[in-house]
PDB file of N, CA and C in Angstrom:
ATOM      1  N   MET A   1     -78.252 -54.517  60.616  1.00  0.00           N
ATOM      2  CA  MET A   1     -76.357 -55.129  60.417  1.00  0.00           C
ATOM      3  C   MET A   1     -76.623 -55.310  62.182  1.00  0.00           C
ATOM      4  N   ILE A   2     -76.084 -56.785  62.539  1.00  0.00           N
ATOM      5  CA  ILE A   2     -75.699 -56.986  63.680  1.00  0.00           C
ATOM      6  C   ILE A   2     -74.281 -56.994  63.942  1.00  0.00           C
ATOM      7  N   LEU A   3     -73.293 -56.583  64.731  1.00  0.00           N
ATOM      8  CA  LEU A   3     -71.927 -56.366  64.759  1.00  0.00           C
ATOM      9  C   LEU A   3     -72.012 -56.846  65.612  1.00  0.00           C
ATOM     10  N   SER A   4     -70.417 -58.479  65.518  1.00  0.00           N
ATOM     11  CA  SER A   4     -69.553 -58.727  66.843  1.00  0.00           C
ATOM     12  C   SER A   4     -69.962 -57.679  68.433  1.00  0.00           C
ATOM     13  N   GLY A   5     -69.368 -58.872  69.449  1.00  0.00           N
ATOM     14  CA  GLY A   5     -69.090 -58.067  70.494  1.00  0.00           C
ATOM     15  C   GLY A   5     -68.405 -56.631  70.501  1.00  0.00           C
ATOM     16  N   PRO A   6     -66.780 -57.092  70.370  1.00  0.00           N
ATOM     17  CA  PRO A   6     -65.989 -56.008  70.316  1.00  0.00           C
ATOM     18  C   PRO A   6     -66.048 -55.000  69.113  1.00  0.00           C
ATOM     19  N   GLU A   7     -66.940 -54.847  68.038  1.00  0.00           N
ATOM     20  CA  GLU A   7     -67.071 -53.349  67.217  1.00  0.00           C
ATOM     21  C   GLU A   7     -68.277 -52.764  68.034  1.00  0.00           C
ATOM     22  N   CYS A   8     -68.474 -53.745  69.203  1.00  0.00           N
ATOM     23  CA  CYS A   8     -69.837 -52.665  69.208  1.00  0.00           C
ATOM     24  C   CYS A   8     -70.012 -51.877  70.683  1.00  0.00           C
ATOM     25  N   THR A   9     -70.010 -50.034  70.284  1.00  0.00           N
ATOM     26  CA  THR A   9     -69.980 -48.705  70.743  1.00  0.00           C
ATOM     27  C   THR A   9     -70.757 -48.550  71.330  1.00  0.00           C
ATOM     28  N   THR A  10     -72.192 -48.896  70.739  1.00  0.00           N
ATOM     29  CA  THR A  10     -73.345 -48.648  71.649  1.00  0.00           C
ATOM     30  C   THR A  10     -74.289 -49.568  72.330  1.00  0.00           C
ATOM     31  N   MET A  11     -75.074 -49.203  73.389  1.00  0.00           N
ATOM     32  CA  MET A  11     -76.189 -50.125  73.785  1.00  0.00           C
ATOM     33  C   MET A  11     -77.046 -51.013  72.985  1.00  0.00           C
ATOM     34  N   ALA A  12     -77.336 -50.261  71.940  1.00  0.00           N
ATOM     35  CA  ALA A  12     -78.632 -50.089  70.997  1.00  0.00           C
ATOM     36  C   ALA A  12     -77.642 -51.338  70.421  1.00  0.00           C
ATOM     37  N   GLU A  13     -76.756 -51.299  69.618  1.00  0.00           N
ATOM     38  CA  GLU A  13     -75.667 -52.692  69.300  1.00  0.00           C
ATOM     39  C   GLU A  13     -75.230 -53.616  70.397  1.00  0.00           C
ATOM     40  N   VAL A  14     -75.103 -53.568  70.924  1.00  0.00           N
ATOM     41  CA  VAL A  14     -74.784 -54.824  72.469  1.00  0.00           C
ATOM     42  C   VAL A  14     -76.333 -55.863  72.482  1.00  0.00           C
ATOM     43  N   ARG A  15     -77.976 -55.524  72.500  1.00  0.00           N
ATOM     44  CA  ARG A  15     -78.845 -55.425  72.645  1.00  0.00           C
ATOM     45  C   ARG A  15     -79.109 -56.242  70.871  1.00  0.00           C
ATOM     46  N   ALA A  16     -79.368 -55.289  70.152  1.00  0.00           N
ATOM     47  CA  ALA A  16     -78.901 -55.862  68.918  1.00  0.00           C
ATOM     48  C   ALA A  16     -78.328 -57.787  68.657  1.00  0.00           C
ATOM     49  N   GLY A  17     -77.485 -57.896  69.140  1.00  0.00           N
ATOM     50  CA  GLY A  17     -76.342 -58.548  69.160  1.00  0.00           C
ATOM     51  C   GLY A  17     -76.821 -59.921  69.368  1.00  0.00           C
ATOM     52  N   VAL A  18     -77.290 -59.247  70.682  1.00  0.00           N
ATOM     53  CA  VAL A  18     -77.991 -60.052  71.854  1.00  0.00           C
ATOM     54  C   VAL A  18     -79.073 -60.774  71.561  1.00  0.00           C
ATOM     55  N   ASP A  19     -79.643 -60.198  71.200  1.00  0.00           N
ATOM     56  CA  ASP A  19     -81.027 -60.976  70.322  1.00  0.00           C
ATOM     57  C   ASP A  19     -81.101 -61.593  69.624  1.00  0.00           C
ATOM     58  N   GLN A  20     -80.134 -61.237  68.875  1.00  0.00           N
ATOM     59  CA  GLN A  20     -79.558 -61.731  67.157  1.00  0.00           C
ATOM     60  C   GLN A  20     -78.912 -63.396  67.456  1.00  0.00           C
ATOM     61  N   VAL A  21     -78.443 -63.426  68.507  1.00  0.00           N
ATOM     62  CA  VAL A  21     -77.971 -64.993  69.560  1.00  0.00           C
ATOM     63  C   VAL A  21     -79.029 -65.411  70.412  1.00  0.00           C
ATOM     64  N   ASP A  22     -80.390 -64.656  70.942  1.00  0.00           N
ATOM     65  CA  ASP A  22     -80.638 -65.790  71.844  1.00  0.00           C
ATOM     66  C   ASP A  22     -81.713 -66.648  70.146  1.00  0.00           C
ATOM     67  N   ARG A  23     -82.148 -65.468  69.430  1.00  0.00           N
ATOM     68  CA  ARG A  23     -82.364 -66.166  67.989  1.00  0.00           C
ATOM     69  C   ARG A  23     -82.033 -67.297  67.381  1.00  0.00           C
ATOM     70  N   GLU A  24     -80.315 -67.357  67.511  1.00  0.00           N
ATOM     71  CA  GLU A  24     -79.897 -68.250  67.413  1.00  0.00           C
ATOM     72  C   GLU A  24     -79.550 -70.047  67.849  1.00  0.00           C
ATOM     73  N   LEU A  25     -79.976 -69.306  69.341  1.00  0.00           N
ATOM     74  CA  LEU A  25     -79.339 -70.181  70.426  1.00  0.00           C
ATOM     75  C   LEU A  25     -80.765 -71.318  70.540  1.00  0.00           C
ATOM     76  N   VAL A  26     -82.391 -70.575  70.350  1.00  0.00           N
ATOM     77  CA  VAL A  26     -83.944 -70.958  70.175  1.00  0.00           C
ATOM     78  C   VAL A  26     -83.432 -72.070  69.012  1.00  0.00           C
ATOM     79  N   ALA A  27     -83.478 -71.462  67.820  1.00  0.00           N
ATOM     80  CA  ALA A  27     -82.619 -72.617  66.855  1.00  0.00           C
ATOM     81  C   ALA A  27     -82.198 -73.620  67.088  1.00  0.00           C
ATOM     82  N   LEU A  28     -81.115 -74.215  67.937  1.00  0.00           N
ATOM     83  CA  LEU A  28     -80.383 -74.712  68.270  1.00  0.00           C
ATOM     84  C   LEU A  28     -80.780 -76.125  69.093  1.00  0.00           C
ATOM     85  N   LEU A  29     -81.879 -74.948  70.047  1.00  0.00           N
ATOM     86  CA  LEU A  29     -82.327 -75.746  70.547  1.00  0.00           C
ATOM     87  C   LEU A  29     -83.452 -76.602  70.250  1.00  0.00           C
ATOM     88  N   ARG A  30     -83.532 -75.559  69.212  1.00  0.00           N
ATOM     89  CA  ARG A  30     -85.076 -76.508  68.917  1.00  0.00           C
ATOM     90  C   ARG A  30     -84.592 -78.032  67.852  1.00  0.00           C
ATOM     91  N   ARG A  31     -83.413 -78.268  67.184  1.00  0.00           N
ATOM     92  CA  ARG A  31     -82.634 -79.434  66.858  1.00  0.00           C
ATOM     93  C   ARG A  31     -82.126 -79.795  67.998  1.00  0.00           C
ATOM     94  N   ARG A  32     -82.246 -79.372  69.146  1.00  0.00           N
ATOM     95  CA  ARG A  32     -81.007 -80.114  69.732  1.00  0.00           C
ATOM     96  C   ARG A  32     -82.398 -81.202  70.555  1.00  0.00           C
ATOM     97  N   PHE A  33     -83.647 -80.524  70.822  1.00  0.00           N
ATOM     98  CA  PHE A  33     -84.931 -81.100  71.171  1.00  0.00           C
ATOM     99  C   PHE A  33     -85.394 -82.295  70.015  1.00  0.00           C
ATOM    100  N   ASP A  34     -85.132 -81.642  69.115  1.00  0.00           N
ATOM    101  CA  ASP A  34     -85.656 -82.875  67.527  1.00  0.00           C
ATOM    102  C   ASP A  34     -84.897 -83.807  68.282  1.00  0.00           C
ATOM    103  N   TYR A  35     -83.314 -84.329  68.656  1.00  0.00           N
ATOM    104  CA  TYR A  35     -83.103 -84.982  68.608  1.00  0.00           C
ATOM    105  C   TYR A  35     -83.558 -86.431  70.136  1.00  0.00           C
ATOM    106  N   MET A  36     -84.082 -84.898  70.841  1.00  0.00           N
ATOM    107  CA  MET A  36     -85.197 -85.896  72.101  1.00  0.00           C
ATOM    108  C   MET A  36     -86.537 -86.662  71.513  1.00  0.00           C
ATOM    109  N   ASP A  37     -86.674 -86.143  70.775  1.00  0.00           N
ATOM    110  CA  ASP A  37     -88.046 -86.627  70.063  1.00  0.00           C
ATOM    111  C   ASP A  37     -87.757 -88.192  68.836  1.00  0.00           C
ATOM    112  N   ALA A  38     -86.606 -88.171  69.168  1.00  0.00           N
ATOM    113  CA  ALA A  38     -85.819 -89.499  68.469  1.00  0.00           C
ATOM    114  C   ALA A  38     -85.674 -90.578  69.198  1.00  0.00           C
ATOM    115  N   ALA A  39     -84.236 -90.089  70.389  1.00  0.00           N
ATOM    116  CA  ALA A  39     -84.772 -90.883  71.645  1.00  0.00           C
ATOM    117  C   ALA A  39     -85.685 -91.150  71.762  1.00  0.00           C
ATOM    118  N   ALA A  40     -86.937 -90.515  72.488  1.00  0.00           N
ATOM    119  CA  ALA A  40     -87.883 -91.128  72.787  1.00  0.00           C
ATOM    120  C   ALA A  40     -88.863 -91.946  71.838  1.00  0.00           C
ATOM    121  N   ARG A  41     -87.997 -91.821  70.413  1.00  0.00           N
ATOM    122  CA  ARG A  41     -88.818 -93.080  69.956  1.00  0.00           C
ATOM    123  C   ARG A  41     -88.183 -93.918  69.382  1.00  0.00           C
ATOM    124  N   ILE A  42     -86.966 -94.218  69.779  1.00  0.00           N
ATOM    125  CA  ILE A  42     -85.984 -95.240  69.751  1.00  0.00           C
ATOM    126  C   ILE A  42     -86.015 -95.765  71.036  1.00  0.00           C
ATOM    127  N   LYS A  43     -86.431 -94.917  72.822  1.00  0.00           N
ATOM    128  CA  LYS A  43     -86.097 -95.721  73.618  1.00  0.00           C
ATOM    129  C   LYS A  43     -86.420 -96.716  73.428  1.00  0.00           C
ATOM    130  N   PRO A  44     -86.677 -98.256  74.264  1.00  0.00           N
ATOM    131  CA  PRO A  44     -87.947 -99.223  74.320  1.00  0.00           C
ATOM    132  C   PRO A  44     -88.623 -98.796  75.556  1.00  0.00           C
ATOM    133  N   GLU A  45     -88.100 -97.843  76.543  1.00  0.00           N
ATOM    134  CA  GLU A  45     -88.467 -98.381  77.681  1.00  0.00           C
ATOM    135  C   GLU A  45     -88.702 -96.518  78.347  1.00  0.00           C
ATOM    136  N   ARG A  46     -89.292 -96.407  79.145  1.00  0.00           N
ATOM    137  CA  ARG A  46     -89.517 -95.195  79.963  1.00  0.00           C
ATOM    138  C   ARG A  46     -88.475 -94.750  80.541  1.00  0.00           C
ATOM    139  N   GLY A  47     -88.316 -96.062  81.194  1.00  0.00           N
ATOM    140  CA  GLY A  47     -87.150 -95.875  81.738  1.00  0.00           C
ATOM    141  C   GLY A  47     -85.832 -95.705  81.773  1.00  0.00           C
ATOM    142  N   HIS A  48     -85.561 -96.209  80.068  1.00  0.00           N
ATOM    143  CA  HIS A  48     -84.387 -95.697  79.391  1.00  0.00           C
ATOM    144  C   HIS A  48     -84.012 -94.311  79.604  1.00  0.00           C
ATOM    145  N   VAL A  49     -85.050 -94.114  79.906  1.00  0.00           N
ATOM    146  CA  VAL A  49     -84.664 -92.008  79.114  1.00  0.00           C
ATOM    147  C   VAL A  49     -84.060 -91.786  80.311  1.00  0.00           C
ATOM    148  N   ARG A  50     -84.480 -91.721  81.620  1.00  0.00           N
ATOM    149  CA  ARG A  50     -82.434 -90.727  82.070  1.00  0.00           C
ATOM    150  C   ARG A  50     -81.947 -91.762  82.594  1.00  0.00           C
ATOM    151  N   ASP A  51     -80.914 -91.260  82.113  1.00  0.00           N
ATOM    152  CA  ASP A  51     -79.418 -91.904  81.896  1.00  0.00           C
ATOM    153  C   ASP A  51     -78.758 -91.391  83.362  1.00  0.00           C
ATOM    154  N   GLU A  52     -78.342 -90.741  83.967  1.00  0.00           N
ATOM    155  CA  GLU A  52     -77.712 -90.074  84.487  1.00  0.00           C
ATOM    156  C   GLU A  52     -76.102 -90.121  84.387  1.00  0.00           C
ATOM    157  N   ALA A  53     -75.608 -91.599  84.024  1.00  0.00           N
ATOM    158  CA  ALA A  53     -73.620 -91.087  83.735  1.00  0.00           C
ATOM    159  C   ALA A  53     -74.055 -90.306  82.152  1.00  0.00           C
ATOM    160  N   ARG A  54     -74.969 -90.513  81.354  1.00  0.00           N
ATOM    161  CA  ARG A  54     -75.153 -89.479  79.772  1.00  0.00           C
ATOM    162  C   ARG A  54     -75.070 -88.327  80.479  1.00  0.00           C
ATOM    163  N   LYS A  55     -76.011 -88.262  81.286  1.00  0.00           N
ATOM    164  CA  LYS A  55     -76.291 -86.957  81.617  1.00  0.00           C
ATOM    165  C   LYS A  55     -74.645 -86.171  82.365  1.00  0.00           C
ATOM    166  N   ALA A  56     -74.352 -87.127  82.954  1.00  0.00           N
ATOM    167  CA  ALA A  56     -72.765 -86.641  84.021  1.00  0.00           C
ATOM    168  C   ALA A  56     -71.950 -86.341  82.469  1.00  0.00           C
ATOM    169  N   GLN A  57     -71.784 -86.558  81.542  1.00  0.00           N
ATOM    170  CA  GLN A  57     -70.868 -86.903  79.938  1.00  0.00           C
ATOM    171  C   GLN A  57     -71.026 -85.397  79.926  1.00  0.00           C
ATOM    172  N   VAL A  58     -72.432 -85.951  79.533  1.00  0.00           N
ATOM    173  CA  VAL A  58     -72.600 -83.792  78.567  1.00  0.00           C
ATOM    174  C   VAL A  58     -72.324 -82.883  79.738  1.00  0.00           C
ATOM    175  N   ILE A  59     -72.958 -82.555  80.427  1.00  0.00           N
ATOM    176  CA  ILE A  59     -72.214 -81.856  81.439  1.00  0.00           C
ATOM    177  C   ILE A  59     -70.696 -81.619  81.390  1.00  0.00           C
ATOM    178  N   ALA A  60     -70.264 -82.327  81.646  1.00  0.00           N
ATOM    179  CA  ALA A  60     -68.334 -82.483  81.921  1.00  0.00           C
ATOM    180  C   ALA A  60     -68.022 -82.082  80.289  1.00  0.00           C
ATOM    181  N   ASN A  61     -68.613 -82.752  79.455  1.00  0.00           N
ATOM    182  CA  ASN A  61     -67.935 -82.001  77.650  1.00  0.00           C
ATOM    183  C   ASN A  61     -68.409 -80.463  78.209  1.00  0.00           C
ATOM    184  N   ALA A  62     -69.740 -80.400  78.113  1.00  0.00           N
ATOM    185  CA  ALA A  62     -69.803 -78.840  78.002  1.00  0.00           C
ATOM    186  C   ALA A  62     -69.004 -77.863  78.892  1.00  0.00           C
ATOM    187  N   ALA A  63     -68.905 -78.521  80.615  1.00  0.00           N
ATOM    188  CA  ALA A  63     -67.461 -77.922  80.970  1.00  0.00           C
ATOM    189  C   ALA A  63     -66.636 -77.773  80.545  1.00  0.00           C
ATOM    190  N   ASP A  64     -65.796 -78.816  79.578  1.00  0.00           N
ATOM    191  CA  ASP A  64     -64.352 -79.094  78.998  1.00  0.00           C
ATOM    192  C   ASP A  64     -64.461 -77.583  77.669  1.00  0.00           C
ATOM    193  N   HIS A  65     -65.486 -78.093  76.951  1.00  0.00           N
ATOM    194  CA  HIS A  65     -65.952 -76.553  75.986  1.00  0.00           C
ATOM    195  C   HIS A  65     -65.845 -75.366  76.191  1.00  0.00           C
ATOM    196  N   ALA A  66     -65.988 -75.462  77.436  1.00  0.00           N
ATOM    197  CA  ALA A  66     -66.558 -73.705  78.319  1.00  0.00           C
ATOM    198  C   ALA A  66     -64.688 -73.469  78.904  1.00  0.00           C
ATOM    199  N   ALA A  67     -64.545 -73.880  79.124  1.00  0.00           N
ATOM    200  CA  ALA A  67     -62.530 -74.095  79.240  1.00  0.00           C
ATOM    201  C   ALA A  67     -62.491 -73.413  78.752  1.00  0.00           C
ATOM    202  N   ALA A  68     -62.470 -74.618  77.505  1.00  0.00           N
ATOM    203  CA  ALA A  68     -61.571 -74.161  76.617  1.00  0.00           C
ATOM    204  C   ALA A  68     -61.688 -72.574  75.580  1.00  0.00           C
ATOM    205  N   ALA A  69     -62.816 -72.369  75.757  1.00  0.00           N
ATOM    206  CA  ALA A  69     -63.892 -71.227  75.395  1.00  0.00           C
ATOM    207  C   ALA A  69     -63.261 -69.793  76.420  1.00  0.00           C
ATOM    208  N   GLY A  70     -62.762 -70.389  77.406  1.00  0.00           N
ATOM    209  CA  GLY A  70     -62.355 -68.682  77.533  1.00  0.00           C
ATOM    210  C   GLY A  70     -63.770 -68.678  79.041  1.00  0.00           C
ATOM    211  N   LEU A  71     -64.961 -69.240  78.832  1.00  0.00           N
ATOM    212  CA  LEU A  71     -65.814 -69.213  79.584  1.00  0.00           C
ATOM    213  C   LEU A  71     -65.962 -69.421  81.202  1.00  0.00           C
ATOM    214  N   PRO A  72     -67.382 -69.015  82.240  1.00  0.00           N
ATOM    215  CA  PRO A  72     -66.916 -69.779  83.202  1.00  0.00           C
ATOM    216  C   PRO A  72     -67.990 -70.979  83.609  1.00  0.00           C
ATOM    217  N   VAL A  73     -66.562 -71.996  83.943  1.00  0.00           N
ATOM    218  CA  VAL A  73     -67.430 -73.344  83.712  1.00  0.00           C
ATOM    219  C   VAL A  73     -67.605 -73.686  84.365  1.00  0.00           C
ATOM    220  N   GLN A  74     -67.872 -73.725  85.539  1.00  0.00           N
ATOM    221  CA  GLN A  74     -69.084 -73.995  86.835  1.00  0.00           C
ATOM    222  C   GLN A  74     -70.925 -73.540  86.402  1.00  0.00           C
ATOM    223  N   ALA A  75     -70.392 -71.636  85.633  1.00  0.00           N
ATOM    224  CA  ALA A  75     -71.645 -71.168  84.819  1.00  0.00           C
ATOM    225  C   ALA A  75     -72.508 -72.143  84.007  1.00  0.00           C
ATOM    226  N   ILE A  76     -71.664 -72.475  83.207  1.00  0.00           N
ATOM    227  CA  ILE A  76     -72.109 -72.953  81.850  1.00  0.00           C
ATOM    228  C   ILE A  76     -72.310 -74.883  82.322  1.00  0.00           C
ATOM    229  N   ALA A  77     -71.767 -75.322  83.551  1.00  0.00           N
ATOM    230  CA  ALA A  77     -72.188 -76.660  84.097  1.00  0.00           C
ATOM    231  C   ALA A  77     -73.522 -76.640  84.226  1.00  0.00           C
ATOM    232  N   GLN A  78     -73.838 -75.458  85.390  1.00  0.00           N
ATOM    233  CA  GLN A  78     -75.136 -74.974  85.697  1.00  0.00           C
ATOM    234  C   GLN A  78     -76.481 -75.046  84.931  1.00  0.00           C
ATOM    235  N   LEU A  79     -75.310 -74.640  83.418  1.00  0.00           N
ATOM    236  CA  LEU A  79     -76.925 -73.832  82.626  1.00  0.00           C
ATOM    237  C   LEU A  79     -77.479 -75.424  82.487  1.00  0.00           C
ATOM    238  N   TRP A  80     -76.208 -76.174  81.703  1.00  0.00           N
ATOM    239  CA  TRP A  80     -76.413 -77.599  81.049  1.00  0.00           C
ATOM    240  C   TRP A  80     -76.629 -78.258  81.243  1.00  0.00           C
ATOM    241  N   ASP A  81     -76.259 -78.407  83.320  1.00  0.00           N
ATOM    242  CA  ASP A  81     -77.202 -79.724  84.360  1.00  0.00           C
ATOM    243  C   ASP A  81     -79.009 -78.462  83.856  1.00  0.00           C
ATOM    244  N   GLY A  82     -79.627 -77.738  83.599  1.00  0.00           N
ATOM    245  CA  GLY A  82     -81.159 -77.394  83.823  1.00  0.00           C
ATOM    246  C   GLY A  82     -81.279 -78.000  82.997  1.00  0.00           C
ATOM    247  N   LEU A  83     -80.852 -77.443  81.369  1.00  0.00           N
ATOM    248  CA  LEU A  83     -80.493 -78.110  79.874  1.00  0.00           C
ATOM    249  C   LEU A  83     -81.165 -78.913  80.144  1.00  0.00           C
ATOM    250  N   VAL A  84     -79.833 -80.375  80.788  1.00  0.00           N
ATOM    251  CA  VAL A  84     -80.301 -81.788  79.949  1.00  0.00           C
ATOM    252  C   VAL A  84     -82.098 -81.602  81.313  1.00  0.00           C
ATOM    253  N   GLU A  85     -81.706 -81.451  82.557  1.00  0.00           N
ATOM    254  CA  GLU A  85     -83.195 -81.897  82.916  1.00  0.00           C
ATOM    255  C   GLU A  85     -84.319 -81.763  81.525  1.00  0.00           C
ATOM    256  N   ALA A  86     -84.233 -80.086  81.532  1.00  0.00           N
ATOM    257  CA  ALA A  86     -85.409 -80.183  80.127  1.00  0.00           C
ATOM    258  C   ALA A  86     -85.307 -80.778  79.543  1.00  0.00           C
ATOM    259  N   SER A  87     -84.520 -81.723  79.060  1.00  0.00           N
ATOM    260  CA  SER A  87     -84.596 -82.018  77.813  1.00  0.00           C
ATOM    261  C   SER A  87     -85.205 -83.884  78.297  1.00  0.00           C
ATOM    262  N   ILE A  88     -84.834 -83.956  79.486  1.00  0.00           N
ATOM    263  CA  ILE A  88     -85.207 -85.065  80.258  1.00  0.00           C
ATOM    264  C   ILE A  88     -86.798 -85.027  79.897  1.00  0.00           C
ATOM    265  N   ALA A  89     -86.851 -84.211  80.429  1.00  0.00           N
ATOM    266  CA  ALA A  89     -88.643 -83.834  80.600  1.00  0.00           C
ATOM    267  C   ALA A  89     -89.803 -83.885  79.386  1.00  0.00           C
ATOM    268  N   TYR A  90     -88.415 -83.017  78.516  1.00  0.00           N
ATOM    269  CA  TYR A  90     -89.273 -83.191  77.137  1.00  0.00           C
ATOM    270  C   TYR A  90     -89.157 -84.792  76.978  1.00  0.00           C
ATOM    271  N   GLU A  91     -87.561 -85.391  76.717  1.00  0.00           N
ATOM    272  CA  GLU A  91     -88.026 -86.445  76.225  1.00  0.00           C
ATOM    273  C   GLU A  91     -89.067 -87.487  76.925  1.00  0.00           C
ATOM    274  N   LEU A  92     -89.462 -87.737  78.280  1.00  0.00           N
ATOM    275  CA  LEU A  92     -90.469 -88.151  78.926  1.00  0.00           C
ATOM    276  C   LEU A  92     -91.674 -88.491  78.421  1.00  0.00           C
ATOM    277  N   ASN A  93     -91.972 -86.700  77.959  1.00  0.00           N
ATOM    278  CA  ASN A  93     -93.053 -86.349  77.241  1.00  0.00           C
ATOM    279  C   ASN A  93     -93.565 -86.790  76.035  1.00  0.00           C
ATOM    280  N   ALA A  94     -92.655 -86.676  75.008  1.00  0.00           N
ATOM    281  CA  ALA A  94     -92.424 -87.628  74.046  1.00  0.00           C
ATOM    282  C   ALA A  94     -92.939 -89.531  74.278  1.00  0.00           C
ATOM    283  N   PHE A  95     -92.000 -89.522  74.982  1.00  0.00           N
ATOM    284  CA  PHE A  95     -91.928 -90.829  75.502  1.00  0.00           C
ATOM    285  C   PHE A  95     -93.808 -91.779  75.753  1.00  0.00           C
ATOM    286  N   ASP A  96     -94.358 -90.595  76.244  1.00  0.00           N
ATOM    287  CA  ASP A  96     -95.209 -90.387  76.809  1.00  0.00           C
ATOM    288  C   ASP A  96     -96.114 -90.817  75.617  1.00  0.00           C
ATOM    289  N   ARG A  97     -96.949 -89.748  74.843  1.00  0.00           N
ATOM    290  CA  ARG A  97     -96.717 -88.832  73.958  1.00  0.00           C
ATOM    291  C   ARG A  97     -96.901 -90.982  72.802  1.00  0.00           C
ATOM    292  N   ARG A  98     -95.662 -90.969  72.488  1.00  0.00           N
ATOM    293  CA  ARG A  98     -95.984 -92.156  72.046  1.00  0.00           C
ATOM    294  C   ARG A  98     -96.595 -93.357  72.401  1.00  0.00           C
ATOM    295  N   VAL A  99     -96.387 -93.873  73.115  1.00  0.00           N
ATOM    296  CA  VAL A  99     -96.569 -94.956  74.254  1.00  0.00           C
ATOM    297  C   VAL A  99     -98.164 -94.603  74.428  1.00  0.00           C
ATOM    298  N   THR A 100     -99.438 -93.107  74.223  1.00  0.00           N
ATOM    299  CA  THR A 100    -100.426 -93.613  74.510  1.00  0.00           C
ATOM    300  C   THR A 100    -101.328 -93.298  73.307  1.00  0.00           C
ATOM    301  N   GLY A 101    -100.132 -92.468  72.630  1.00  0.00           N
ATOM    302  CA  GLY A 101    -100.504 -92.104  70.800  1.00  0.00           C
ATOM    303  C   GLY A 101    -101.812 -90.664  71.521  1.00  0.00           C
ATOM    304  N   SER A 102    -101.467 -89.822  71.933  1.00  0.00           N
ATOM    305  CA  SER A 102    -101.856 -88.588  72.101  1.00  0.00           C
ATOM    306  C   SER A 102    -100.772 -88.072  71.463  1.00  0.00           C
TER     307      SER A 102
END
């Protein structure tokens, strides 16, 4: 049984909880990257993949949610910058696969 963070009294319980959250995060990332596949299918040109205004908006949204949740805003913004860059790279690859058919 996975306990919530405040309920944990041992490091084994903490680690089990962290491992469970990591599995859930990976599942959420799979869902997020499915949207990158859709974007690569929908966008008509490769040059449309990178959208700096949208990137800034996504990071700002994450920072706002982090602040509301009492999390370190700068750390979350940095994580999201990496996530968005990884998403862009993934989408570019998906776009290229669609265009080349491989």
